[in-house]
Every structure is written in C-alpha cells, then in structure tokens.
C-alpha cells in the first residue's frame, strides 16, 4: 500500500512538471486575422493560426476535468500553423469550462457552444448493446487457452464493455441549427465537435441491415485538415439523415456518399 501511494504521488509530481514545462506561461491573443499562442517554460513555443483556416473546434473533457469543471479546446485547421506539430491545434489546454466558452466566443464569434442538445431515443442504446462484444470474445478464448481458472475476468470485461456503451449513449447528443452542426459523444472522455456547413468537405451516410430495421443511420463528416478529420455520429434517425442530405446540398461544393452495408 505504501509503495502504491508513493508511486501515485510520484506520477502526480511528474505529470505536474510535464504540464508546467509544456504549458507554463501560456498566453493567447488575437487580432482581426490571426490567433497568437505562446507557451512553455523550458521549451518556449510561439505560433499563430489564421482564423479563416479554422474548420472546426473540439471541446474535450475527461472524467477528472468534468469533476473539476475544466475543459480543453482544440482547433481543426486546414494548414496554416506556423509550427508543424499536432499539438499546436490546442487553443486552451485546460481552463474553467464557462470561461473557455466565453473567451472562445470573443476570439471566434461564429463558434458558439450550445449546452442543450438533442438526445437520441432509447432504441439507439438497445442497438449499441446488440453489437458484438469482440473484446469479451477474445478474452474468453485467450483465458480458456492459457488460464482457464481466470475465466471470471471475461465477465468483468463484458460488464465494463456494457457500461462503456451505456455511457457512450448517455453522453451522445446532436444539434443542427442554421449552418452549424454540433456533436457531443464519448463516455470516459467527453468530446464536443462544432463545425459549419461550408467547412464540411464531404458527408457519408451509412446504414447496416440492423440499422435499417431500427430506422437509424450513421453520419460521417469530413473536414479539411492535415490529415483530414473525420467525425462520426451513430444513431441519427433516417428522417434526420434525409434532412441533413438536403441541408448539405445547399453547400455549393458539396460531396455526398451513400453506403448500404450488409
């Protein structure tokens, strides 16, 4: 127990040092055309992002950040970073959620986060629960071959898999308003994605045999980035999928793919 507490304390200290080294002295500013970010203590980094290249924003919250009321905000950009590093997409690494929303709206007023979104019907949860449990199957096979006495672990894997699917359903919601699309999903890590119709390069509409029986579909958005950024929303109604198709056609450069899966 003493060793466990010591290891936990050491990991916290190391995490604090790494975070301070990377994000200490964090300063963000902007003008009419660009966003400027400075960060780092030992390794100082300064870069800017052209506002017109921003394709979407992502608000990310782990369980710990949700408990502390914090959020991370990242930008999806079509190039234009002065530093070719995936990390440079981070706008706010961590700050109080409402304060992050307020500052984001000041810098990028077209990107407003809506807290109240449309939840999916309960049938989507049942559909998620009907999907094959591949990890549980692999656990059963592996334990049966190598450690038959530990087969009870497969039951734990199954229960965890079910809980994760329930959490994923509980935190998944969707909003399409005006020319804006907002998607929230995830269980352990909650992610909110916001983009505009003119920023979407392509949409893909998928529906499997069982999805057709439940009257739902999957929408996949593609935004221009390096590499391209794909965002999937599972469980939209077939009516909303059709309405979304018509809505997206108003984009003069639209590309749509329809996929029917067996």
Coordinates of N, CA, C and O in Angstrom, one line a residue, residues 39-180:
X39 N 3.6 29.5 -25.3 CA 3.5 28.6 -24.1 C 4.9 27.9 -23.9 O 5.8 28.0 -24.8
X40 N 5.0 27.3 -22.7 CA 6.2 26.6 -22.4 C 7.2 27.3 -21.4 O 7.2 28.6 -21.4
X41 N 7.9 26.6 -20.6 CA 8.8 27.1 -19.7 C 10.2 26.8 -20.2 O 11.0 27.7 -20.6
X42 N 10.6 25.5 -20.1 CA 11.9 25.2 -20.6 C 12.0 25.2 -22.1 O 13.0 25.5 -22.7
X43 N 10.9 24.8 -22.8 CA 10.9 24.7 -24.2 C 9.8 25.7 -24.7 O 8.7 25.3 -24.9
X44 N 10.2 27.0 -24.9 CA 9.2 28.0 -25.3 C 8.8 27.9 -26.7 O 9.6 27.7 -27.6
X45 N 7.5 27.9 -27.0 CA 6.9 27.8 -28.3 C 6.0 29.0 -28.6 O 5.2 29.4 -27.7
X46 N 6.1 29.6 -29.8 CA 5.2 30.7 -30.2 C 4.8 30.4 -31.6 O 5.6 30.1 -32.5
X47 N 3.5 30.5 -31.8 CA 2.9 30.2 -33.2 C 1.6 31.0 -33.3 O 1.1 31.5 -32.3
X48 N 1.1 31.0 -34.5 CA -0.1 31.7 -34.8 C -1.0 30.9 -35.8 O -0.5 30.0 -36.5
X49 N -2.3 31.1 -35.7 CA -3.3 30.4 -36.5 C -4.1 31.4 -37.3 O -4.8 32.2 -36.7
X50 N -4.2 31.3 -38.6 CA -5.1 32.2 -39.4 C -6.5 31.8 -39.1 O -6.9 30.6 -39.2
X51 N -7.3 32.8 -38.7 CA -8.7 32.5 -38.3 C -9.5 31.9 -39.5 O -10.4 31.1 -39.3
X52 N -9.2 32.3 -40.7 CA -10.0 31.9 -41.8 C -9.8 30.4 -42.2 O -10.5 29.8 -42.9
X53 N -8.7 29.8 -41.6 CA -8.4 28.4 -41.9 C -9.0 27.5 -40.8 O -8.9 26.3 -41.0
X54 N -9.6 28.0 -39.8 CA -10.2 27.2 -38.8 C -11.4 26.5 -39.4 O -12.4 27.1 -39.9
X55 N -11.4 25.1 -39.3 CA -12.5 24.3 -39.9 C -13.5 23.9 -38.9 O -14.7 23.6 -39.2
X56 N -13.1 23.7 -37.7 CA -14.0 23.2 -36.6 C -13.3 23.4 -35.3 O -12.1 23.7 -35.2
X57 N -14.0 23.2 -34.2 CA -13.5 23.2 -32.9 C -13.9 22.0 -32.1 O -15.0 21.4 -32.4
X58 N -13.1 21.6 -31.2 CA -13.4 20.4 -30.3 C -13.2 20.8 -28.9 O -12.1 21.3 -28.5
X59 N -14.2 20.5 -28.1 CA -14.1 20.7 -26.6 C -14.0 19.3 -26.0 O -14.9 18.5 -26.2
X60 N -13.0 19.1 -25.3 CA -12.7 17.8 -24.7 C -12.7 17.8 -23.2 O -12.1 18.8 -22.6
X61 N -13.4 16.9 -22.5 CA -13.4 16.8 -21.1 C -13.2 15.3 -20.7 O -14.0 14.5 -21.0
X62 N -12.2 15.0 -19.9 CA -12.0 13.7 -19.3 C -12.9 13.7 -18.1 O -13.5 14.7 -17.7
X63 N -13.0 12.6 -17.4 CA -13.8 12.5 -16.2 C -13.3 13.4 -15.1 O -14.0 14.1 -14.5
X64 N -11.9 13.5 -15.0 CA -11.3 14.3 -14.0 C -11.6 15.8 -14.3 O -12.0 16.6 -13.4
X65 N -11.5 16.2 -15.6 CA -11.8 17.6 -15.9 C -13.3 17.9 -15.7 O -13.6 19.0 -15.3
X66 N -14.2 17.0 -16.0 CA -15.6 17.2 -15.7 C -15.8 17.4 -14.2 O -16.6 18.3 -13.8
X67 N -15.1 16.7 -13.4 CA -15.3 16.8 -11.9 C -14.8 18.2 -11.5 O -15.3 18.8 -10.6
X68 N -13.7 18.7 -12.1 CA -13.1 19.9 -11.7 C -13.7 21.1 -12.5 O -13.3 22.3 -12.3
X69 N -14.6 20.9 -13.4 CA -15.2 21.9 -14.2 C -14.3 22.5 -15.2 O -14.4 23.7 -15.6
X70 N -13.3 21.8 -15.7 CA -12.4 22.2 -16.7 C -12.6 21.7 -18.1 O -13.4 20.7 -18.2
X71 N -12.0 22.3 -19.1 CA -12.2 21.8 -20.5 C -10.9 22.1 -21.3 O -10.2 23.1 -20.9
X72 N -10.7 21.3 -22.3 CA -9.7 21.6 -23.3 C -10.3 22.0 -24.6 O -11.3 21.3 -25.0
X73 N -9.9 23.0 -25.3 CA -10.4 23.4 -26.6 C -9.4 23.3 -27.6 O -8.3 23.8 -27.5
X74 N -9.7 22.6 -28.7 CA -8.7 22.4 -29.8 C -9.3 22.9 -31.1 O -10.5 22.9 -31.2
X75 N -8.5 23.2 -32.0 CA -8.9 23.7 -33.3 C -8.5 22.7 -34.4 O -7.4 22.2 -34.4
X76 N -9.4 22.5 -35.3 CA -9.1 21.8 -36.6 C -8.9 22.8 -37.6 O -9.7 23.6 -37.9
X77 N -7.7 22.8 -38.2 CA -7.3 23.9 -39.1 C -6.8 23.2 -40.4 O -6.2 22.2 -40.5
X78 N -7.1 23.9 -41.5 CA -6.7 23.5 -42.9 C -5.3 24.0 -43.2 O -5.1 24.9 -44.0
X79 N -4.3 23.5 -42.4 CA -3.0 24.1 -42.6 C -2.9 25.4 -41.9 O -3.8 25.9 -41.2
X80 N -1.8 26.1 -42.2 CA -1.6 27.4 -41.7 C -0.9 27.6 -40.4 O -0.6 28.6 -39.9
X81 N -0.7 26.4 -39.7 CA 0.1 26.5 -38.4 C 1.5 26.8 -38.8 O 2.1 26.3 -39.7
X82 N 2.1 27.8 -38.0 CA 3.4 28.1 -38.3 C 4.4 27.1 -37.7 O 5.6 27.1 -37.9
X83 N 3.8 26.1 -36.9 CA 4.6 25.1 -36.4 C 4.0 23.8 -36.8 O 2.8 23.5 -36.5
X84 N 4.7 22.9 -37.5 CA 4.1 21.6 -38.0 C 4.1 20.6 -36.9 O 4.9 19.7 -36.8
X85 N 3.2 20.8 -35.9 CA 3.1 19.9 -34.8 C 1.6 19.7 -34.4 O 0.9 20.7 -34.3
X86 N 1.2 18.5 -34.2 CA -0.2 18.3 -33.9 C -0.7 19.0 -32.7 O -1.8 19.4 -32.5
X87 N 0.3 19.2 -31.7 CA -0.1 19.9 -30.5 C -0.5 21.3 -30.7 O -1.2 21.9 -29.9
X88 N -0.1 21.9 -31.8 CA -0.4 23.3 -32.0 C -1.9 23.6 -32.2 O -2.3 24.7 -32.3
X89 N -2.7 22.5 -32.4 CA -4.1 22.7 -32.5 C -4.8 23.1 -31.2 O -5.9 23.4 -31.2
X90 N -4.0 23.0 -30.1 CA -4.6 23.2 -28.8 C -4.8 24.7 -28.5 O -3.8 25.5 -28.6
X91 N -6.0 25.1 -28.3 CA -6.3 26.6 -28.1 C -6.2 26.8 -26.6 O -5.5 27.7 -26.1
X92 N -7.0 26.0 -25.8 CA -6.9 26.1 -24.3 C -6.6 24.7 -23.8 O -7.4 23.8 -24.0
X93 N -5.4 24.4 -23.2 CA -5.2 23.1 -22.7 C -6.1 22.7 -21.5 O -6.5 21.6 -21.4
X94 N -6.4 23.6 -20.6 CA -7.3 23.4 -19.5 C -7.6 24.7 -18.9 O -6.7 25.5 -18.6
X95 N -8.9 25.0 -18.7 CA -9.3 26.2 -18.0 C -10.8 26.0 -17.7 O -11.5 25.1 -18.2
X96 N -11.4 26.8 -16.7 CA -12.8 26.6 -16.4 C -13.7 26.6 -17.7 O -13.5 27.5 -18.5
X97 N -14.6 25.7 -17.7 CA -15.3 25.5 -19.0 C -16.1 26.7 -19.4 O -15.9 27.1 -20.6
X98 N -16.8 27.4 -18.6 CA -17.6 28.5 -19.0 C -16.7 29.7 -19.4 O -17.0 30.5 -20.3
X99 N -15.5 29.8 -18.7 CA -14.6 30.9 -19.1 C -14.0 30.6 -20.5 O -13.8 31.5 -21.3
X100 N -13.7 29.3 -20.7 CA -13.2 28.9 -22.0 C -14.2 29.2 -23.1 O -13.9 29.7 -24.2
X101 N -15.5 28.9 -22.9 CA -16.5 29.2 -23.8 C -16.6 30.7 -24.1 O -16.7 31.2 -25.3
X102 N -16.5 31.5 -23.1 CA -16.6 33.0 -23.2 C -15.4 33.5 -24.1 O -15.6 34.3 -25.0
X103 N -14.2 33.1 -23.7 CA -13.0 33.6 -24.5 C -13.1 33.1 -25.9 O -12.7 33.8 -26.9
X104 N -13.5 31.8 -26.1 CA -13.6 31.3 -27.5 C -14.6 32.1 -28.3 O -14.3 32.4 -29.5
X105 N -15.7 32.5 -27.7 CA -16.7 33.3 -28.5 C -16.1 34.7 -28.8 O -16.5 35.3 -29.8
X106 N -15.3 35.2 -28.0 CA -14.6 36.5 -28.3 C -13.7 36.4 -29.4 O -13.6 37.3 -30.3
X107 N -12.9 35.3 -29.5 CA -11.9 35.1 -30.5 C -12.5 34.6 -31.8 O -12.2 35.1 -32.9
X108 N -13.4 33.6 -31.7 CA -14.1 33.1 -32.9 C -15.6 33.2 -32.6 O -16.3 32.2 -32.2
X109 N -16.2 34.3 -32.9 CA -17.6 34.5 -32.5 C -18.6 33.6 -33.3 O -19.7 33.4 -32.9
X110 N -18.1 33.0 -34.4 CA -19.0 32.2 -35.2 C -19.2 30.8 -34.6 O -20.0 30.0 -35.0
X111 N -18.3 30.5 -33.6 CA -18.3 29.1 -33.0 C -18.8 29.3 -31.5 O -18.1 29.6 -30.6
X112 N -20.1 29.0 -31.4 CA -20.8 29.1 -30.1 C -21.2 27.7 -29.6 O -21.8 27.0 -30.4
X113 N -20.8 27.4 -28.4 CA -21.2 26.1 -27.9 C -22.5 26.1 -27.2 O -22.8 27.0 -26.4
X114 N -23.4 25.2 -27.6 CA -24.8 25.1 -27.1 C -24.8 23.9 -26.1 O -24.4 22.8 -26.5
X115 N -25.2 24.1 -24.9 CA -25.2 23.1 -23.9 C -26.4 22.2 -24.0 O -26.3 21.0 -23.7
X116 N -27.5 22.7 -24.5 CA -28.7 21.9 -24.6 C -28.8 21.3 -26.0 O -29.0 22.1 -27.0
X117 N -28.7 20.0 -26.1 CA -28.7 19.4 -27.4 C -29.8 18.2 -27.4 O -30.3 17.8 -26.4
X118 N -30.0 17.7 -28.6 CA -31.0 16.6 -28.8 C -30.4 15.3 -28.5 O -29.4 14.9 -29.1
X119 N -31.0 14.6 -27.5 CA -30.6 13.2 -27.2 C -31.2 12.2 -28.1 O -32.3 12.5 -28.7
X120 N -30.6 11.1 -28.3 CA -31.2 10.1 -29.2 C -32.2 9.2 -28.4 O -32.1 9.0 -27.2
X121 N -33.1 8.6 -29.1 CA -34.1 7.8 -28.5 C -33.5 6.5 -27.9 O -32.4 6.1 -28.3
X122 N -34.2 5.9 -27.0 CA -33.7 4.7 -26.2 C -33.4 3.5 -27.2 O -32.5 2.7 -26.8
X123 N -34.0 3.4 -28.3 CA -33.7 2.3 -29.2 C -32.3 2.3 -29.7 O -31.8 1.3 -30.1
X124 N -31.7 3.5 -29.7 CA -30.3 3.6 -30.1 C -29.4 2.9 -29.1 O -28.4 2.2 -29.4
X125 N -29.7 3.0 -27.8 CA -29.0 2.3 -26.8 C -29.1 0.8 -27.0 O -28.1 0.0 -26.9
X126 N -30.3 0.3 -27.2 CA -30.5 -1.2 -27.5 C -29.7 -1.6 -28.7 O -29.1 -2.7 -28.7
X127 N -29.7 -0.8 -29.7 CA -28.9 -1.1 -30.9 C -27.4 -1.2 -30.6 O -26.7 -2.1 -31.0
X128 N -26.9 -0.3 -29.8 CA -25.5 -0.3 -29.4 C -25.2 -1.6 -28.6 O -24.1 -2.2 -28.7
X129 N -26.1 -1.9 -27.7 CA -25.9 -3.1 -26.8 C -26.0 -4.4 -27.6 O -25.4 -5.4 -27.2
X130 N -26.6 -4.4 -28.8 CA -26.7 -5.6 -29.6 C -25.4 -5.8 -30.5 O -25.2 -6.9 -31.0
X131 N -24.5 -4.8 -30.5 CA -23.3 -5.0 -31.3 C -22.4 -6.1 -30.7 O -22.4 -6.3 -29.5
X132 N -21.7 -6.9 -31.5 CA -20.8 -7.9 -31.0 C -19.8 -7.4 -30.0 O -19.3 -6.3 -30.1
X133 N -19.5 -8.2 -29.0 CA -18.6 -7.9 -27.9 C -17.2 -8.6 -28.3 O -16.9 -9.6 -27.7
X134 N -16.5 -8.0 -29.2 CA -15.3 -8.7 -29.7 C -14.2 -8.9 -28.6 O -13.6 -9.9 -28.5
X135 N -14.1 -7.8 -27.8 CA -13.1 -7.9 -26.7 C -13.4 -9.0 -25.7 O -12.5 -9.7 -25.2
X136 N -14.7 -9.1 -25.4 CA -15.1 -10.2 -24.5 C -14.9 -11.6 -25.1 O -14.4 -12.5 -24.4
X137 N -15.2 -11.7 -26.4 CA -14.9 -13.0 -27.1 C -13.4 -13.3 -27.1 O -13.1 -14.5 -26.8
X138 N -12.6 -12.4 -27.4 CA -11.2 -12.6 -27.4 C -10.7 -13.0 -26.0 O -9.8 -13.8 -25.8
X139 N -11.2 -12.3 -25.0 CA -10.8 -12.6 -23.6 C -11.2 -14.0 -23.2 O -10.4 -14.7 -22.6
X140 N -12.4 -14.5 -23.6 CA -12.8 -15.8 -23.3 C -11.9 -16.8 -24.0 O -11.4 -17.8 -23.3
X141 N -11.6 -16.6 -25.2 CA -10.7 -17.5 -26.0 C -9.3 -17.6 -25.4 O -8.8 -18.7 -25.1
X142 N -8.8 -16.4 -25.1 CA -7.4 -16.3 -24.6 C -7.3 -17.0 -23.2 O -6.4 -17.7 -22.9
X143 N -8.3 -16.7 -22.3 CA -8.2 -17.2 -21.0 C -8.5 -18.7 -21.0 O -7.9 -19.5 -20.2
X144 N -9.4 -19.2 -21.9 CA -9.7 -20.6 -22.0 C -8.4 -21.4 -22.4 O -8.2 -22.5 -21.9
X145 N -7.6 -20.8 -23.3 CA -6.4 -21.5 -23.7 C -5.3 -21.4 -22.7 O -4.6 -22.4 -22.4
X146 N -5.1 -20.2 -22.1 CA -3.9 -20.0 -21.3 C -4.1 -20.1 -19.8 O -3.3 -20.6 -19.1
X147 N -5.3 -19.6 -19.4 CA -5.6 -19.6 -17.9 C -7.1 -19.9 -17.7 O -7.9 -19.0 -17.4
X148 N -7.5 -21.1 -17.8 CA -8.9 -21.5 -17.6 C -9.5 -21.1 -16.3 O -10.7 -20.8 -16.2
X149 N -8.6 -21.1 -15.3 CA -9.1 -20.7 -13.9 C -9.4 -19.2 -13.8 O -10.0 -18.8 -12.8
X150 N -9.0 -18.4 -14.8 CA -9.3 -17.0 -14.7 C -10.4 -16.5 -15.6 O -10.5 -15.4 -16.0
X151 N -11.3 -17.5 -16.0 CA -12.3 -17.1 -17.0 C -13.3 -16.1 -16.4 O -14.0 -15.4 -17.2
X152 N -13.3 -15.9 -15.1 CA -14.2 -14.9 -14.5 C -13.8 -13.5 -14.9 O -14.7 -12.6 -14.9
X153 N -12.6 -13.3 -15.4 CA -12.1 -12.0 -15.8 C -12.9 -11.6 -17.1 O -13.2 -10.4 -17.3
X154 N -13.3 -12.6 -17.9 CA -14.1 -12.3 -19.1 C -15.4 -11.6 -18.7 O -15.9 -10.8 -19.5
X155 N -16.0 -12.1 -17.6 CA -17.3 -11.5 -17.2 C -17.1 -10.0 -16.8 O -17.9 -9.2 -17.1
X156 N -15.9 -9.7 -16.2 CA -15.7 -8.3 -15.8 C -15.5 -7.5 -17.1 O -16.0 -6.3 -17.2
X157 N -14.8 -8.0 -18.1 CA -14.6 -7.3 -19.4 C -16.0 -7.1 -20.0 O -16.2 -6.0 -20.6
X158 N -16.9 -8.1 -20.0 CA -18.2 -7.9 -20.6 C -19.0 -6.8 -19.8 O -19.6 -5.9 -20.5
X159 N -18.9 -6.8 -18.5 CA -19.7 -5.8 -17.8 C -19.1 -4.4 -18.1 O -19.9 -3.4 -18.3
X160 N -17.8 -4.2 -18.1 CA -17.2 -2.9 -18.4 C -17.6 -2.5 -19.8 O -17.9 -1.3 -20.1
X161 N -17.6 -3.4 -20.8 CA -18.0 -3.1 -22.2 C -19.4 -2.6 -22.2 O -19.7 -1.6 -22.9
X162 N -20.3 -3.2 -21.5 CA -21.7 -2.8 -21.4 C -21.8 -1.4 -20.8 O -22.5 -0.5 -21.3
X163 N -21.1 -1.1 -19.7 CA -21.1 0.2 -19.1 C -20.6 1.3 -20.0 O -21.2 2.4 -20.0
X164 N -19.5 1.0 -20.7 CA -19.0 2.0 -21.6 C -20.0 2.3 -22.7 O -20.1 3.4 -23.2
X165 N -20.7 1.3 -23.2 CA -21.7 1.6 -24.3 C -22.9 2.4 -23.7 O -23.4 3.3 -24.4
X166 N -23.3 2.1 -22.5 CA -24.3 2.9 -21.8 C -23.9 4.4 -21.7 O -24.6 5.3 -21.9
X167 N -22.6 4.6 -21.2 CA -22.1 5.9 -21.0 C -22.0 6.6 -22.4 O -22.3 7.8 -22.5
X168 N -21.6 5.9 -23.4 CA -21.5 6.5 -24.7 C -22.8 7.0 -25.2 O -23.0 8.1 -25.8
X169 N -23.9 6.2 -25.0 CA -25.2 6.6 -25.3 C -25.7 7.8 -24.5 O -26.2 8.7 -25.0
X170 N -25.4 7.7 -23.2 CA -25.9 8.8 -22.3 C -25.3 10.2 -22.7 O -26.0 11.2 -22.6
X171 N -24.0 10.2 -23.1 CA -23.3 11.4 -23.4 C -23.4 11.9 -24.8 O -22.8 12.9 -25.2
X172 N -24.0 11.0 -25.7 CA -24.1 11.4 -27.1 C -25.4 12.2 -27.3 O -26.5 11.9 -26.9
X173 N -25.1 13.4 -28.0 CA -26.3 14.2 -28.4 C -25.9 15.0 -29.7 O -24.7 14.9 -30.1
X174 N -26.9 15.6 -30.3 CA -26.7 16.2 -31.6 C -27.5 17.4 -31.8 O -28.6 17.5 -31.3
X175 N -27.0 18.4 -32.6 CA -27.7 19.6 -32.8 C -27.3 20.1 -34.2 O -26.1 20.2 -34.5
X176 N -28.3 20.4 -35.0 CA -28.1 21.1 -36.3 C -29.0 22.3 -36.3 O -30.2 22.2 -36.2
X177 N -28.4 23.5 -36.4 CA -29.1 24.8 -36.3 C -28.5 25.8 -37.2 O -27.3 26.1 -37.1
X178 N -29.3 26.3 -38.1 CA -28.7 27.2 -39.1 C -27.7 26.5 -40.0 O -28.0 25.5 -40.6
X179 N -26.5 27.1 -40.1 CA -25.4 26.4 -40.9 C -24.4 25.7 -40.0 O -23.3 25.4 -40.4
X180 N -24.8 25.4 -38.7 CA -23.9 24.9 -37.7 C -24.3 23.5 -37.3 O -25.5 23.2 -37.2

